[in-house]
PDB file of C-alpha atoms in Angstrom:
ATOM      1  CA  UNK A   1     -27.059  -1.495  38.857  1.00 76.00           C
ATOM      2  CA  UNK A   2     -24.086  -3.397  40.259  1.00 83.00           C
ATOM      3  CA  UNK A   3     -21.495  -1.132  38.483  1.00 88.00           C
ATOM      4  CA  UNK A   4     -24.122   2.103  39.374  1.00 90.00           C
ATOM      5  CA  UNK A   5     -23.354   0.996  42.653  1.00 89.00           C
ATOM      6  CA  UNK A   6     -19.752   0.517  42.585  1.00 91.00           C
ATOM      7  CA  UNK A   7     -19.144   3.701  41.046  1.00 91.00           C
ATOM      8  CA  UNK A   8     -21.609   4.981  44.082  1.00 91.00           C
ATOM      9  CA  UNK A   9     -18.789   3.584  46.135  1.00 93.00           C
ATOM     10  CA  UNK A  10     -15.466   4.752  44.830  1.00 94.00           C
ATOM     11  CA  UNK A  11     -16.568   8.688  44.897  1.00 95.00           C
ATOM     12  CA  UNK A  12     -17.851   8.209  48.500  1.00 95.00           C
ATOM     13  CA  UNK A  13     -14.319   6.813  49.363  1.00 96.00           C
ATOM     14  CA  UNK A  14     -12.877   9.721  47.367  1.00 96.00           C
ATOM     15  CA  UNK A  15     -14.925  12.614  48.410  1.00 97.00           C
ATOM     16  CA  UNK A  16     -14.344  10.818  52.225  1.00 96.00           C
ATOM     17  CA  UNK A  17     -10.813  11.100  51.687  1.00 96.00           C
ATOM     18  CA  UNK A  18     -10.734  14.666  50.267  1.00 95.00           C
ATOM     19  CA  UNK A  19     -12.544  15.984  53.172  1.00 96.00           C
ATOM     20  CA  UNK A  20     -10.151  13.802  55.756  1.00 96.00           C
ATOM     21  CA  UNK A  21      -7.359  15.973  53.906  1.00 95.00           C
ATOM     22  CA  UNK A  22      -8.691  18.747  54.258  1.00 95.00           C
ATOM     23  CA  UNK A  23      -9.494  18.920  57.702  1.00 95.00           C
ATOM     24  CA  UNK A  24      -6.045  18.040  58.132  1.00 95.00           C
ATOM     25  CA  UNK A  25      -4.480  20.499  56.761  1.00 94.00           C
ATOM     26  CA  UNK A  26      -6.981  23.197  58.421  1.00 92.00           C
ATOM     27  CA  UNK A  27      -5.535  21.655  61.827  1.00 93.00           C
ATOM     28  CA  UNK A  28      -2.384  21.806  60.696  1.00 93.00           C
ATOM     29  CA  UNK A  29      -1.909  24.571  58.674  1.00 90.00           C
ATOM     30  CA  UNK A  30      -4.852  26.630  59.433  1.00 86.00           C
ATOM     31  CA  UNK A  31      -6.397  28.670  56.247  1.00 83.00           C
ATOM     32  CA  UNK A  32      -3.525  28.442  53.763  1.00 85.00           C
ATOM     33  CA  UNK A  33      -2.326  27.824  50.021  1.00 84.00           C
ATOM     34  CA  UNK A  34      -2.724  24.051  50.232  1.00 88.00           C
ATOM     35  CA  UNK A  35      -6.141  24.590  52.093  1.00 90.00           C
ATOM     36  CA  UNK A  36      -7.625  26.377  49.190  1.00 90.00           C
ATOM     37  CA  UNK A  37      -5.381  23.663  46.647  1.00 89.00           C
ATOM     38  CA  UNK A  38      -6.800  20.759  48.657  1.00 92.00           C
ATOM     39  CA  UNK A  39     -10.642  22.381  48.862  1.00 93.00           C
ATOM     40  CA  UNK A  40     -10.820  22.854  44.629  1.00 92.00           C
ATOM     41  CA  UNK A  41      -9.503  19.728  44.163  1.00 93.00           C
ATOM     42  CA  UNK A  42     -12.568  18.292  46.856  1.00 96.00           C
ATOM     43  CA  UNK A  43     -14.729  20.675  44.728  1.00 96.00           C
ATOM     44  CA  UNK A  44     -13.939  18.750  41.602  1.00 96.00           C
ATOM     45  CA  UNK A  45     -14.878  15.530  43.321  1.00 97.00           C
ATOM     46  CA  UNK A  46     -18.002  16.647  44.174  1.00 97.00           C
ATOM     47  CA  UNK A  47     -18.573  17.740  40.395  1.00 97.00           C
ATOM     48  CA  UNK A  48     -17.867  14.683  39.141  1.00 96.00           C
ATOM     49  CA  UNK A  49     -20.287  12.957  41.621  1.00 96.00           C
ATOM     50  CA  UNK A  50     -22.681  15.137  40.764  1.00 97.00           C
ATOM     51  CA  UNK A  51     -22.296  14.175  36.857  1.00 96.00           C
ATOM     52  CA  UNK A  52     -22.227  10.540  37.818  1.00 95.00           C
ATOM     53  CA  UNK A  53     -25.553  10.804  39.976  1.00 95.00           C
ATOM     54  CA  UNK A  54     -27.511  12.937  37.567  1.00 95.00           C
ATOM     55  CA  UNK A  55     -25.999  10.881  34.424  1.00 94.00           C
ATOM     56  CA  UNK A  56     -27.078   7.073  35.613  1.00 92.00           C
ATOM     57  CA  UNK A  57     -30.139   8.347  38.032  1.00 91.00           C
ATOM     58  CA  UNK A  58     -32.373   5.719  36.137  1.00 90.00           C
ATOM     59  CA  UNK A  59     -30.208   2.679  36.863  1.00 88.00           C
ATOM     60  CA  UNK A  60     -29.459   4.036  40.594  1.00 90.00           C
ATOM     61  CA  UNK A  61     -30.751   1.839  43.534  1.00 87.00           C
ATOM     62  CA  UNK A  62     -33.120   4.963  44.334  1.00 92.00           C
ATOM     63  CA  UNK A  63     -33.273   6.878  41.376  1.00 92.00           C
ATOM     64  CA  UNK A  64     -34.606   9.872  43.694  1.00 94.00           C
ATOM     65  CA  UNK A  65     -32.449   9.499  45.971  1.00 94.00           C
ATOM     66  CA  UNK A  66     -29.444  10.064  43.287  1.00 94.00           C
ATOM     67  CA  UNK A  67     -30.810  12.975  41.647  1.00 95.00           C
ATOM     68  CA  UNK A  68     -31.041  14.749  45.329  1.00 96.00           C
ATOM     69  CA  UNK A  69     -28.197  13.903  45.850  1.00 96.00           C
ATOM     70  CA  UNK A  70     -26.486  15.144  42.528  1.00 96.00           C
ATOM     71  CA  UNK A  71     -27.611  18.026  43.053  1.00 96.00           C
ATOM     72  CA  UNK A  72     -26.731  18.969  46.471  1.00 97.00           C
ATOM     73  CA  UNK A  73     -23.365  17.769  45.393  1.00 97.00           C
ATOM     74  CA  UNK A  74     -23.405  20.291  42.584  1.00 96.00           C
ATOM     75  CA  UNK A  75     -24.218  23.287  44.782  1.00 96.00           C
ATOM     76  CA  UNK A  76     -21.289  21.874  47.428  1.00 97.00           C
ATOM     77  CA  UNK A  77     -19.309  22.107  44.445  1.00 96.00           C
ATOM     78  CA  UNK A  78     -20.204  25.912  43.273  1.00 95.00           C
ATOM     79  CA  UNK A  79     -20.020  26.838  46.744  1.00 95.00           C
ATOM     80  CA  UNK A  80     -16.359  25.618  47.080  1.00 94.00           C
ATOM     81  CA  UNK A  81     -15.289  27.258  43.720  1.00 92.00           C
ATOM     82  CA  UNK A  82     -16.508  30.291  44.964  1.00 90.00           C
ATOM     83  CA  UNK A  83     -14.944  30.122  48.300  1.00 89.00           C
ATOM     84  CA  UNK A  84     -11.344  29.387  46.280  1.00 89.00           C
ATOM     85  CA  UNK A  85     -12.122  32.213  44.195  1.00 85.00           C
ATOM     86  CA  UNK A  86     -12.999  34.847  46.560  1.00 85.00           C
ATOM     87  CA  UNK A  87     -10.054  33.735  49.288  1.00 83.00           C
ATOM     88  CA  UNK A  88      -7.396  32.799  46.768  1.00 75.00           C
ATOM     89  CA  UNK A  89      -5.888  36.265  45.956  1.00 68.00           C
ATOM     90  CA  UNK A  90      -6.158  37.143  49.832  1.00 60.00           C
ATOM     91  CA  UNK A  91      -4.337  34.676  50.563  1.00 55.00           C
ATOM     92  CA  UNK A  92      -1.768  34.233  48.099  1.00 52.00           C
ATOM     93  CA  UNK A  93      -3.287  30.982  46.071  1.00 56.00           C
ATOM     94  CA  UNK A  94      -2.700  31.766  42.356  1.00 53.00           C
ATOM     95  CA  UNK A  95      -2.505  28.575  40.956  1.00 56.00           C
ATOM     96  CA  UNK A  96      -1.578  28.107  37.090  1.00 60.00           C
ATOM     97  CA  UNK A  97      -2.618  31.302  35.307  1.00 63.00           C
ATOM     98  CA  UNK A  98      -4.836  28.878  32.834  1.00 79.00           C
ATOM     99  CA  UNK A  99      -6.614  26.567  35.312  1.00 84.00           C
ATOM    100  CA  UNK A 100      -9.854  28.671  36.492  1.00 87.00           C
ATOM    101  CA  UNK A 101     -10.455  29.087  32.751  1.00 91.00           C
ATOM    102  CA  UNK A 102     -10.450  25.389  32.433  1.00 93.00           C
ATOM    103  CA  UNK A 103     -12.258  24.709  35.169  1.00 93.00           C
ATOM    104  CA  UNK A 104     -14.776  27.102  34.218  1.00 94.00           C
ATOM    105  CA  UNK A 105     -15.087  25.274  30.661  1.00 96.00           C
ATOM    106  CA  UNK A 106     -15.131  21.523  32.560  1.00 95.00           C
ATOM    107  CA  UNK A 107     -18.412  22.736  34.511  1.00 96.00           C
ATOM    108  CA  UNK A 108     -19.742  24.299  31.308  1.00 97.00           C
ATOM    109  CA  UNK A 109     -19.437  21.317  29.714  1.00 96.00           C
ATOM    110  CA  UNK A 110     -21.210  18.876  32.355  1.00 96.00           C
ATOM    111  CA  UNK A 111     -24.439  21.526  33.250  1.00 96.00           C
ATOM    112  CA  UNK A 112     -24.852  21.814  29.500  1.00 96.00           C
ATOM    113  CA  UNK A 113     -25.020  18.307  29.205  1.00 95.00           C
ATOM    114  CA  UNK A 114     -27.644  17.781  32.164  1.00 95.00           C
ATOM    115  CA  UNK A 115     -29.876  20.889  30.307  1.00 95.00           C
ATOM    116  CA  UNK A 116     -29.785  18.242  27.120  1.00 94.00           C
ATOM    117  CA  UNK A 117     -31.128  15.310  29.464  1.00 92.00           C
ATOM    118  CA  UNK A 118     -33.880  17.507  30.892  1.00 91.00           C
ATOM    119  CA  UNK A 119     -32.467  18.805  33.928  1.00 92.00           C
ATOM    120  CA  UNK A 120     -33.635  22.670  34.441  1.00 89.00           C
ATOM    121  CA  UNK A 121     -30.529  24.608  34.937  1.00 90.00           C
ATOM    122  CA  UNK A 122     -29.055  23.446  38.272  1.00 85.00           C
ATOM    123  CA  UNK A 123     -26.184  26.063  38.875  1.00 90.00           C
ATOM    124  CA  UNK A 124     -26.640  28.934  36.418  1.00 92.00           C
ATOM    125  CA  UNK A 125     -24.299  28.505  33.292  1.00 95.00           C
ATOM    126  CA  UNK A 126     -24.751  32.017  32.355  1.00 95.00           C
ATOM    127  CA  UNK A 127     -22.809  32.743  35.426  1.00 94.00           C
ATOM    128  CA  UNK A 128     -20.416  30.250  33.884  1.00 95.00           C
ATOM    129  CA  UNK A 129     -20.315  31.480  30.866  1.00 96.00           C
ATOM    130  CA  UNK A 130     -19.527  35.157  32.137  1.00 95.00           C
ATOM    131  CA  UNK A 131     -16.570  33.571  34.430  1.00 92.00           C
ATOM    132  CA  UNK A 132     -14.835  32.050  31.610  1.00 94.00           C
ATOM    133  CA  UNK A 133     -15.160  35.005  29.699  1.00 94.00           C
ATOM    134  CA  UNK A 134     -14.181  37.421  31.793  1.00 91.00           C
ATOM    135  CA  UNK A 135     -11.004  34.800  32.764  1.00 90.00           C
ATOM    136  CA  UNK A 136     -10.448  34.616  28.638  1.00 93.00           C
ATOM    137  CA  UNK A 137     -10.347  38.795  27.832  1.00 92.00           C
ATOM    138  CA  UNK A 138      -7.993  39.410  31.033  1.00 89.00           C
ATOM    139  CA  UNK A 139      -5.451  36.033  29.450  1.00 90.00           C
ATOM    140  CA  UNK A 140      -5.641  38.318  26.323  1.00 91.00           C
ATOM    141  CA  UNK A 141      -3.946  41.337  27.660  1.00 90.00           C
ATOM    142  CA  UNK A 142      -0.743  38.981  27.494  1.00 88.00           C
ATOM    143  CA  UNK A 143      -1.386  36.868  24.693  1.00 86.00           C
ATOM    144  CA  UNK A 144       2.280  36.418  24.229  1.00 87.00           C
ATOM    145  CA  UNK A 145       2.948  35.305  27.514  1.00 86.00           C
ATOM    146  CA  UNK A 146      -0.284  34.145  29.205  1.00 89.00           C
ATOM    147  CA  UNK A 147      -0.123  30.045  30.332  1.00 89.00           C
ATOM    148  CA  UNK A 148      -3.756  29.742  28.930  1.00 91.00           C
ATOM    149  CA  UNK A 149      -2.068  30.433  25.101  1.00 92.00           C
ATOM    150  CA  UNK A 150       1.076  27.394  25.981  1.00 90.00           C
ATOM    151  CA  UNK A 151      -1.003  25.056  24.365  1.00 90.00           C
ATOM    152  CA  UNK A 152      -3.918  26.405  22.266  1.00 91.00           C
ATOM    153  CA  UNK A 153      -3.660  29.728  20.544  1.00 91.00           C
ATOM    154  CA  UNK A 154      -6.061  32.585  21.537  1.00 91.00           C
ATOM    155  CA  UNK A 155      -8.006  32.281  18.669  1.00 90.00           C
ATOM    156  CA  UNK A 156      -8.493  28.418  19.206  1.00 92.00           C
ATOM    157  CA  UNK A 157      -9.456  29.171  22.723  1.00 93.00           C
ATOM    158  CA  UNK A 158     -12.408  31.697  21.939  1.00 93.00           C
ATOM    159  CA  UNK A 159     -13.354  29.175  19.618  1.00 93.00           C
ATOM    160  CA  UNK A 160     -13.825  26.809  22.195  1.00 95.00           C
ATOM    161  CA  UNK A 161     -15.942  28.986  24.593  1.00 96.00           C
ATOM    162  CA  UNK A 162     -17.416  30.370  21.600  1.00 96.00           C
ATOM    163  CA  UNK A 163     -18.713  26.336  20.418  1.00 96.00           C
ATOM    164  CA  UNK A 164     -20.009  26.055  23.842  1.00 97.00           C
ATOM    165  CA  UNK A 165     -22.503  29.598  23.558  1.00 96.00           C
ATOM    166  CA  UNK A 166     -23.380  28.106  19.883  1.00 96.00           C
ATOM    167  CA  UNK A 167     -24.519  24.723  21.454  1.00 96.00           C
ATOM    168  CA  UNK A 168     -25.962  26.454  24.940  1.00 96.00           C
ATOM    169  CA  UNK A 169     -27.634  28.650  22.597  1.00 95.00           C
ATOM    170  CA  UNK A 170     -28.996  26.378  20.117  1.00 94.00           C
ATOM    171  CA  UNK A 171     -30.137  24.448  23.179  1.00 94.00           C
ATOM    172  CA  UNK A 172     -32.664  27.325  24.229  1.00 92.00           C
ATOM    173  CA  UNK A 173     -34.281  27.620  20.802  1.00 91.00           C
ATOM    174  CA  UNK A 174     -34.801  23.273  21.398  1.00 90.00           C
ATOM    175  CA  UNK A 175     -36.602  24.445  24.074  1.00 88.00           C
ATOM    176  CA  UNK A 176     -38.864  27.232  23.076  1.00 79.00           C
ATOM    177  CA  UNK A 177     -42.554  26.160  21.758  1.00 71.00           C
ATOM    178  CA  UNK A 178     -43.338  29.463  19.881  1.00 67.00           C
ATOM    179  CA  UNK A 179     -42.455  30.188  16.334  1.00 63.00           C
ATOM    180  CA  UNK A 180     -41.794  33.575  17.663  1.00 63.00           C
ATOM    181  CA  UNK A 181     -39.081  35.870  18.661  1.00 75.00           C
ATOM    182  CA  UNK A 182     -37.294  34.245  21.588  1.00 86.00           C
ATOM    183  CA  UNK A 183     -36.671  30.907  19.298  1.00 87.00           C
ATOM    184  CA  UNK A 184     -35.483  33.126  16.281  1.00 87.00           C
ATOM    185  CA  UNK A 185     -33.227  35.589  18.980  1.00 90.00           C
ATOM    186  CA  UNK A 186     -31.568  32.262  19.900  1.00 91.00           C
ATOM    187  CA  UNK A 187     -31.304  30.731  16.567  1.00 91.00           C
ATOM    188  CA  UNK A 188     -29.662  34.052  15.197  1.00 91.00           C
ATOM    189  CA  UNK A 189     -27.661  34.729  18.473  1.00 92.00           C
ATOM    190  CA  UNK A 190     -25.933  31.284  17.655  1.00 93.00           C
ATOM    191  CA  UNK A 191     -25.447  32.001  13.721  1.00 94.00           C
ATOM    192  CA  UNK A 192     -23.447  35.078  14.511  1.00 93.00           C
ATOM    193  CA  UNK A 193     -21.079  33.450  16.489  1.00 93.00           C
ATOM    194  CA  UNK A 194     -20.838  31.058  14.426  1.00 92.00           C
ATOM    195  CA  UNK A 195     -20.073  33.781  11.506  1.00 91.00           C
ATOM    196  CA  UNK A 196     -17.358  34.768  14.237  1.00 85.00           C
ATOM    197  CA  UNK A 197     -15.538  31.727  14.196  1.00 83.00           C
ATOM    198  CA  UNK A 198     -15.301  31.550  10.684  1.00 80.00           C
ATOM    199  CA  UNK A 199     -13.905  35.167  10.465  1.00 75.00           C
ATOM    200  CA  UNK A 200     -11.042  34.473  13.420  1.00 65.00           C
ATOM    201  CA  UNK A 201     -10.234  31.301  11.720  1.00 57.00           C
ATOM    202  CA  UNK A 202      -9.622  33.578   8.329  1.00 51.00           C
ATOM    203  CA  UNK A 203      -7.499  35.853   9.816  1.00 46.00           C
TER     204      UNK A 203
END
């Protein structure tokens, strides 16, 4: 509990200190580029609070008190992605071409891993997972030159939103207690990407 509670500790400071920026740069600067910089970076703090909460909720102090809190910190956190999102071409915040799609992957990532501890979906991943895609077929209409291809080729990035639908939807046929169709719709929905892969990988 004593490291629960340290860790409790340094994202308070953090998420203090993010907010203190931020309000300092709305004085100063009013609704700007580094406003909306500053807020997605706050955003991410709040994320990883959230993980941190929901994650060690048994060994927390108040183990109620952790989980409410994780989760108001995740919807501070989708509310402040949105906000960046919707104000960011308005006012002139681009940003690297391949960071929303990462970002979008990072929260994948954690609310898939609450759904395997229990957790009923706290944000809506299929919102997610329609964000990243949508952020992955407009990257591919300059797959020579998009940033999102620098590192990882386009086929290795479908692959990796693609491994994330296989284990999201593997995870809803853990969770069905029929033998019937919605179990087998999942089970098969998850094989055929899975065929995908194998087929981009051949090419």
């Amino acid at each position: 509990r004593r490291i629960v509670a340290k860790g409790s500790s340094y994202f308070l400071k953090a998420i203090k200190a993010g907010e203190d920026a931020l309000k300092r740069i709305n004085d100063e600067e009013g609704f700007s580029e580094n406003y909306l910089i500053f807020m997605q970076q706050l955003s991410n703090r709040y994320f990883n609070r959230a993980m941190f909460l929901l994650t060690v909720r048994e060994d927390h102090a108040s183990p109620t008190r952790a989980e409410d809190q994780g989760l108001l910190d995740l919807m501070t956190c989708k509310d402040m992605d949105q906000e960046v999102v919707d104000n960011g071409d308005r006012d002139g915040f681009k940003g690297d071409d391949d960071v929303y799609f990462e970002l979008l992957m990072g929260r994948i990532t954690g609310v898939l891993r609450l759904l395997k501890t229990g957790y009923s979906d706290p944000w809506g991943i299929e919102e997610l997972f329609e964000g990243a895609r949508n952020a992955l077929v407009a990257a591919l209409q300059e797959p020579d030159h998009h940033a999102l291809f620098r590192d990882i080729q386009p086929a290795g990035q479908m692959q990796r939103l693609d491994s994330a639908l296989i284990e999201y939807y593997l995870w809803l046929a853990s969770c069905q207690t029929d033998d019937g169709g919605t179990r087998r719709e999942c089970v098969e929905l998850a094989a055929v990407i899975a065929i995908r892969m194998m087929f981009e990988t051949n090419i």
